[in-house]
Amino acid sequence: MGTLAQYHTSNLPELMKVIRQNGIGMDDYLDRFFNESPQTSNYPPYNLIQLNNHESKLEIALAGFKKDELQVFTEFGKLYVKGSKEESEDIGEFIHKGLAQRSFERVWTVTDDTEIGSVEFVDGLLTVELKKIVPDHHARKKYL
């Protein structure tokens, strides 16, 4: 019989080593869970809207950006939205600067069963459709 080991936060690296040795196929999940860099900024603001059980919509407020200053792409299971804004010095002196128009990069992890639908940028609002891929054996089938 094996012995039951108790792990605490003080020996978390030892626990992670045991989990990695015995968790076949869990490497990617654990890397995403433990090695994610925290978002240091909440700019730009966004909404995530659940339309139904297999469709969502991500809305990102990008006032002051032009379409050619934005990049939207996926890579290695992540959705990247980048904005490049040049600082213009010939505008004049700001008395109040309430519009944050700075370069940014936001990253969202996208699950394997989610695909990106249409991407639109209209009137300062970037909209990204997210669609859940439903396998045929899980899709609703009406028999009567």
PDB file of N, CA, C and O in Angstrom, residues 76-122:
ATOM      1  N   PHE A  76      -1.784  29.928 -31.271  1.00  0.00           N
ATOM      2  CA  PHE A  76      -1.567  29.000 -30.157  1.00  0.00           C
ATOM      3  C   PHE A  76      -2.670  29.075 -29.105  1.00  0.00           C
ATOM      4  O   PHE A  76      -2.410  29.151 -27.906  1.00  0.00           O
ATOM      5  N   GLY A  77      -3.924  29.082 -29.547  1.00  0.00           N
ATOM      6  CA  GLY A  77      -5.053  29.050 -28.625  1.00  0.00           C
ATOM      7  C   GLY A  77      -5.334  30.356 -27.915  1.00  0.00           C
ATOM      8  O   GLY A  77      -5.999  30.372 -26.883  1.00  0.00           O
ATOM      9  N   LYS A  78      -4.849  31.448 -28.442  1.00  0.00           N
ATOM     10  CA  LYS A  78      -5.097  32.756 -27.831  1.00  0.00           C
ATOM     11  C   LYS A  78      -5.599  33.728 -28.895  1.00  0.00           C
ATOM     12  O   LYS A  78      -5.195  33.667 -30.042  1.00  0.00           O
ATOM     13  N   LEU A  79      -6.483  34.624 -28.484  1.00  0.00           N
ATOM     14  CA  LEU A  79      -6.989  35.690 -29.334  1.00  0.00           C
ATOM     15  C   LEU A  79      -6.254  36.966 -28.943  1.00  0.00           C
ATOM     16  O   LEU A  79      -6.285  37.369 -27.782  1.00  0.00           O
ATOM     17  N   TYR A  80      -5.564  37.569 -29.897  1.00  0.00           N
ATOM     18  CA  TYR A  80      -4.806  38.793 -29.661  1.00  0.00           C
ATOM     19  C   TYR A  80      -5.523  39.965 -30.316  1.00  0.00           C
ATOM     20  O   TYR A  80      -5.951  39.872 -31.458  1.00  0.00           O
ATOM     21  N   VAL A  81      -5.612  41.060 -29.587  1.00  0.00           N
ATOM     22  CA  VAL A  81      -6.089  42.326 -30.140  1.00  0.00           C
ATOM     23  C   VAL A  81      -5.039  43.360 -29.782  1.00  0.00           C
ATOM     24  O   VAL A  81      -4.754  43.591 -28.610  1.00  0.00           O
ATOM     25  N   LYS A  82      -4.434  43.955 -30.834  1.00  0.00           N
ATOM     26  CA  LYS A  82      -3.369  44.939 -30.630  1.00  0.00           C
ATOM     27  C   LYS A  82      -3.757  46.243 -31.298  1.00  0.00           C
ATOM     28  O   LYS A  82      -4.328  46.248 -32.379  1.00  0.00           O
ATOM     29  N   GLY A  83      -3.436  47.323 -30.637  1.00  0.00           N
ATOM     30  CA  GLY A  83      -3.648  48.647 -31.196  1.00  0.00           C
ATOM     31  C   GLY A  83      -2.368  49.442 -31.115  1.00  0.00           C
ATOM     32  O   GLY A  83      -1.731  49.480 -30.060  1.00  0.00           O
ATOM     33  N   SER A  84      -1.974  50.072 -32.212  1.00  0.00           N
ATOM     34  CA  SER A  84      -0.760  50.890 -32.254  1.00  0.00           C
ATOM     35  C   SER A  84      -1.162  52.329 -32.479  1.00  0.00           C
ATOM     36  O   SER A  84      -1.731  52.668 -33.513  1.00  0.00           O
ATOM     37  N   LYS A  85      -0.868  53.163 -31.518  1.00  0.00           N
ATOM     38  CA  LYS A  85      -1.247  54.572 -31.587  1.00  0.00           C
ATOM     39  C   LYS A  85       0.012  55.414 -31.441  1.00  0.00           C
ATOM     40  O   LYS A  85       0.760  55.260 -30.481  1.00  0.00           O
ATOM     41  N   GLU A  86       0.246  56.268 -32.404  1.00  0.00           N
ATOM     42  CA  GLU A  86       1.385  57.177 -32.353  1.00  0.00           C
ATOM     43  C   GLU A  86       0.994  58.399 -31.522  1.00  0.00           C
ATOM     44  O   GLU A  86      -0.090  58.954 -31.679  1.00  0.00           O
ATOM     45  N   GLU A  87       1.897  58.806 -30.649  1.00  0.00           N
ATOM     46  CA  GLU A  87       1.660  60.017 -29.865  1.00  0.00           C
ATOM     47  C   GLU A  87       1.891  61.230 -30.754  1.00  0.00           C
ATOM     48  O   GLU A  87       2.958  61.390 -31.335  1.00  0.00           O
ATOM     49  N   SER A  88       0.892  62.060 -30.884  1.00  0.00           N
ATOM     50  CA  SER A  88       0.985  63.260 -31.702  1.00  0.00           C
ATOM     51  C   SER A  88       1.262  64.448 -30.789  1.00  0.00           C
ATOM     52  O   SER A  88       0.514  64.702 -29.845  1.00  0.00           O
ATOM     53  N   GLU A  89       2.334  65.156 -31.078  1.00  0.00           N
ATOM     54  CA  GLU A  89       2.715  66.278 -30.216  1.00  0.00           C
ATOM     55  C   GLU A  89       2.228  67.617 -30.742  1.00  0.00           C
ATOM     56  O   GLU A  89       2.339  68.622 -30.057  1.00  0.00           O
ATOM     57  N   ASP A  90       1.679  67.655 -31.939  1.00  0.00           N
ATOM     58  CA  ASP A  90       1.258  68.921 -32.523  1.00  0.00           C
ATOM     59  C   ASP A  90      -0.201  69.270 -32.231  1.00  0.00           C
ATOM     60  O   ASP A  90      -0.736  70.206 -32.781  1.00  0.00           O
ATOM     61  N   ILE A  91      -0.842  68.526 -31.342  1.00  0.00           N
ATOM     62  CA  ILE A  91      -2.251  68.762 -31.025  1.00  0.00           C
ATOM     63  C   ILE A  91      -2.409  70.019 -30.185  1.00  0.00           C
ATOM     64  O   ILE A  91      -3.328  70.791 -30.355  1.00  0.00           O
ATOM     65  N   GLY A  92      -1.530  70.223 -29.260  1.00  0.00           N
ATOM     66  CA  GLY A  92      -1.626  71.331 -28.332  1.00  0.00           C
ATOM     67  C   GLY A  92      -1.493  70.808 -26.914  1.00  0.00           C
ATOM     68  O   GLY A  92      -1.201  69.636 -26.686  1.00  0.00           O
ATOM     69  N   GLU A  93      -1.719  71.669 -25.959  1.00  0.00           N
ATOM     70  CA  GLU A  93      -1.582  71.281 -24.555  1.00  0.00           C
ATOM     71  C   GLU A  93      -2.934  70.830 -24.021  1.00  0.00           C
ATOM     72  O   GLU A  93      -3.935  71.527 -24.171  1.00  0.00           O
ATOM     73  N   PHE A  94      -2.950  69.648 -23.407  1.00  0.00           N
ATOM     74  CA  PHE A  94      -4.185  69.127 -22.832  1.00  0.00           C
ATOM     75  C   PHE A  94      -4.470  69.806 -21.497  1.00  0.00           C
ATOM     76  O   PHE A  94      -3.602  69.872 -20.629  1.00  0.00           O
ATOM     77  N   ILE A  95      -5.665  70.306 -21.347  1.00  0.00           N
ATOM     78  CA  ILE A  95      -6.120  70.803 -20.056  1.00  0.00           C
ATOM     79  C   ILE A  95      -6.684  69.640 -19.261  1.00  0.00           C
ATOM     80  O   ILE A  95      -6.465  69.515 -18.065  1.00  0.00           O
ATOM     81  N   HIS A  96      -7.396  68.742 -19.952  1.00  0.00           N
ATOM     82  CA  HIS A  96      -7.892  67.483 -19.369  1.00  0.00           C
ATOM     83  C   HIS A  96      -7.779  66.410 -20.435  1.00  0.00           C
ATOM     84  O   HIS A  96      -8.218  66.614 -21.560  1.00  0.00           O
ATOM     85  N   LYS A  97      -7.193  65.280 -20.095  1.00  0.00           N
ATOM     86  CA  LYS A  97      -7.071  64.180 -21.048  1.00  0.00           C
ATOM     87  C   LYS A  97      -7.820  62.982 -20.473  1.00  0.00           C
ATOM     88  O   LYS A  97      -7.283  62.228 -19.669  1.00  0.00           O
ATOM     89  N   GLY A  98      -9.060  62.804 -20.903  1.00  0.00           N
ATOM     90  CA  GLY A  98      -9.902  61.728 -20.401  1.00  0.00           C
ATOM     91  C   GLY A  98     -10.000  60.542 -21.340  1.00  0.00           C
ATOM     92  O   GLY A  98     -10.432  59.474 -20.943  1.00  0.00           O
ATOM     93  N   LEU A  99      -9.618  60.712 -22.606  1.00  0.00           N
ATOM     94  CA  LEU A  99      -9.649  59.622 -23.566  1.00  0.00           C
ATOM     95  C   LEU A  99      -8.281  58.960 -23.614  1.00  0.00           C
ATOM     96  O   LEU A  99      -7.294  59.588 -23.965  1.00  0.00           O
ATOM     97  N   ALA A 100      -8.253  57.696 -23.228  1.00  0.00           N
ATOM     98  CA  ALA A 100      -6.995  56.956 -23.247  1.00  0.00           C
ATOM     99  C   ALA A 100      -6.777  56.398 -24.650  1.00  0.00           C
ATOM    100  O   ALA A 100      -7.401  55.434 -25.040  1.00  0.00           O
ATOM    101  N   GLN A 101      -5.946  57.057 -25.406  1.00  0.00           N
ATOM    102  CA  GLN A 101      -5.635  56.612 -26.768  1.00  0.00           C
ATOM    103  C   GLN A 101      -4.170  56.236 -26.797  1.00  0.00           C
ATOM    104  O   GLN A 101      -3.320  56.985 -27.241  1.00  0.00           O
ATOM    105  N   ARG A 102      -3.887  55.040 -26.287  1.00  0.00           N
ATOM    106  CA  ARG A 102      -2.507  54.573 -26.227  1.00  0.00           C
ATOM    107  C   ARG A 102      -2.421  53.193 -26.855  1.00  0.00           C
ATOM    108  O   ARG A 102      -3.422  52.503 -27.011  1.00  0.00           O
ATOM    109  N   SER A 103      -1.223  52.809 -27.191  1.00  0.00           N
ATOM    110  CA  SER A 103      -1.020  51.476 -27.744  1.00  0.00           C
ATOM    111  C   SER A 103      -1.348  50.445 -26.674  1.00  0.00           C
ATOM    112  O   SER A 103      -1.159  50.684 -25.477  1.00  0.00           O
ATOM    113  N   PHE A 104      -1.828  49.285 -27.119  1.00  0.00           N
ATOM    114  CA  PHE A 104      -2.228  48.251 -26.173  1.00  0.00           C
ATOM    115  C   PHE A 104      -2.107  46.886 -26.819  1.00  0.00           C
ATOM    116  O   PHE A 104      -1.975  46.762 -28.037  1.00  0.00           O
ATOM    117  N   GLU A 105      -2.172  45.877 -25.978  1.00  0.00           N
ATOM    118  CA  GLU A 105      -2.289  44.486 -26.423  1.00  0.00           C
ATOM    119  C   GLU A 105      -3.100  43.746 -25.370  1.00  0.00           C
ATOM    120  O   GLU A 105      -2.756  43.741 -24.199  1.00  0.00           O
ATOM    121  N   ARG A 106      -4.206  43.150 -25.798  1.00  0.00           N
ATOM    122  CA  ARG A 106      -5.038  42.315 -24.915  1.00  0.00           C
ATOM    123  C   ARG A 106      -5.026  40.909 -25.472  1.00  0.00           C
ATOM    124  O   ARG A 106      -5.081  40.705 -26.683  1.00  0.00           O
ATOM    125  N   VAL A 107      -4.994  39.933 -24.571  1.00  0.00           N
ATOM    126  CA  VAL A 107      -4.933  38.541 -24.973  1.00  0.00           C
ATOM    127  C   VAL A 107      -5.983  37.769 -24.192  1.00  0.00           C
ATOM    128  O   VAL A 107      -6.089  37.914 -22.973  1.00  0.00           O
ATOM    129  N   TRP A 108      -6.765  36.966 -24.897  1.00  0.00           N
ATOM    130  CA  TRP A 108      -7.748  36.076 -24.281  1.00  0.00           C
ATOM    131  C   TRP A 108      -7.423  34.654 -24.702  1.00  0.00           C
ATOM    132  O   TRP A 108      -7.112  34.396 -25.870  1.00  0.00           O
ATOM    133  N   THR A 109      -7.524  33.708 -23.773  1.00  0.00           N
ATOM    134  CA  THR A 109      -7.342  32.301 -24.110  1.00  0.00           C
ATOM    135  C   THR A 109      -8.634  31.787 -24.722  1.00  0.00           C
ATOM    136  O   THR A 109      -9.719  32.026 -24.189  1.00  0.00           O
ATOM    137  N   VAL A 110      -8.503  31.102 -25.851  1.00  0.00           N
ATOM    138  CA  VAL A 110      -9.654  30.563 -26.568  1.00  0.00           C
ATOM    139  C   VAL A 110      -9.598  29.043 -26.461  1.00  0.00           C
ATOM    140  O   VAL A 110      -8.568  28.431 -26.734  1.00  0.00           O
ATOM    141  N   THR A 111     -10.705  28.430 -26.053  1.00  0.00           N
ATOM    142  CA  THR A 111     -10.729  26.977 -25.918  1.00  0.00           C
ATOM    143  C   THR A 111     -10.647  26.308 -27.274  1.00  0.00           C
ATOM    144  O   THR A 111     -10.915  26.922 -28.312  1.00  0.00           O
ATOM    145  N   ASP A 112     -10.280  25.044 -27.275  1.00  0.00           N
ATOM    146  CA  ASP A 112     -10.109  24.300 -28.526  1.00  0.00           C
ATOM    147  C   ASP A 112     -11.403  24.158 -29.314  1.00  0.00           C
ATOM    148  O   ASP A 112     -11.375  23.996 -30.528  1.00  0.00           O
ATOM    149  N   ASP A 113     -12.552  24.209 -28.632  1.00  0.00           N
ATOM    150  CA  ASP A 113     -13.825  24.041 -29.323  1.00  0.00           C
ATOM    151  C   ASP A 113     -14.494  25.375 -29.667  1.00  0.00           C
ATOM    152  O   ASP A 113     -15.687  25.438 -29.892  1.00  0.00           O
ATOM    153  N   THR A 114     -13.705  26.450 -29.713  1.00  0.00           N
ATOM    154  CA  THR A 114     -14.227  27.767 -30.074  1.00  0.00           C
ATOM    155  C   THR A 114     -13.504  28.265 -31.314  1.00  0.00           C
ATOM    156  O   THR A 114     -12.290  28.166 -31.416  1.00  0.00           O
ATOM    157  N   GLU A 115     -14.264  28.785 -32.258  1.00  0.00           N
ATOM    158  CA  GLU A 115     -13.652  29.381 -33.449  1.00  0.00           C
ATOM    159  C   GLU A 115     -14.109  30.828 -33.558  1.00  0.00           C
ATOM    160  O   GLU A 115     -15.179  31.206 -33.076  1.00  0.00           O
ATOM    161  N   ILE A 116     -13.277  31.629 -34.196  1.00  0.00           N
ATOM    162  CA  ILE A 116     -13.570  33.041 -34.377  1.00  0.00           C
ATOM    163  C   ILE A 116     -14.420  33.190 -35.631  1.00  0.00           C
ATOM    164  O   ILE A 116     -14.083  32.673 -36.688  1.00  0.00           O
ATOM    165  N   GLY A 117     -15.536  33.894 -35.491  1.00  0.00           N
ATOM    166  CA  GLY A 117     -16.411  34.158 -36.632  1.00  0.00           C
ATOM    167  C   GLY A 117     -16.012  35.469 -37.280  1.00  0.00           C
ATOM    168  O   GLY A 117     -14.838  35.728 -37.528  1.00  0.00           O
ATOM    169  N   SER A 118     -16.954  36.323 -37.504  1.00  0.00           N
ATOM    170  CA  SER A 118     -16.668  37.600 -38.154  1.00  0.00           C
ATOM    171  C   SER A 118     -16.023  38.575 -37.173  1.00  0.00           C
ATOM    172  O   SER A 118     -16.258  38.519 -35.966  1.00  0.00           O
ATOM    173  N   VAL A 119     -15.212  39.477 -37.710  1.00  0.00           N
ATOM    174  CA  VAL A 119     -14.583  40.548 -36.942  1.00  0.00           C
ATOM    175  C   VAL A 119     -14.920  41.852 -37.652  1.00  0.00           C
ATOM    176  O   VAL A 119     -14.630  42.006 -38.839  1.00  0.00           O
ATOM    177  N   GLU A 120     -15.563  42.776 -36.922  1.00  0.00           N
ATOM    178  CA  GLU A 120     -15.977  44.050 -37.516  1.00  0.00           C
ATOM    179  C   GLU A 120     -15.515  45.197 -36.640  1.00  0.00           C
ATOM    180  O   GLU A 120     -15.488  45.079 -35.406  1.00  0.00           O
ATOM    181  N   PHE A 121     -15.171  46.312 -37.277  1.00  0.00           N
ATOM    182  CA  PHE A 121     -14.809  47.528 -36.555  1.00  0.00           C
ATOM    183  C   PHE A 121     -15.641  48.665 -37.110  1.00  0.00           C
ATOM    184  O   PHE A 121     -15.430  49.123 -38.231  1.00  0.00           O
ATOM    185  N   VAL A 122     -16.641  49.097 -36.332  1.00  0.00           N
ATOM    186  CA  VAL A 122     -17.570  50.132 -36.769  1.00  0.00           C
ATOM    187  C   VAL A 122     -17.724  51.152 -35.654  1.00  0.00           C
ATOM    188  O   VAL A 122     -18.015  50.797 -34.499  1.00  0.00           O
TER     189      VAL A 122
END
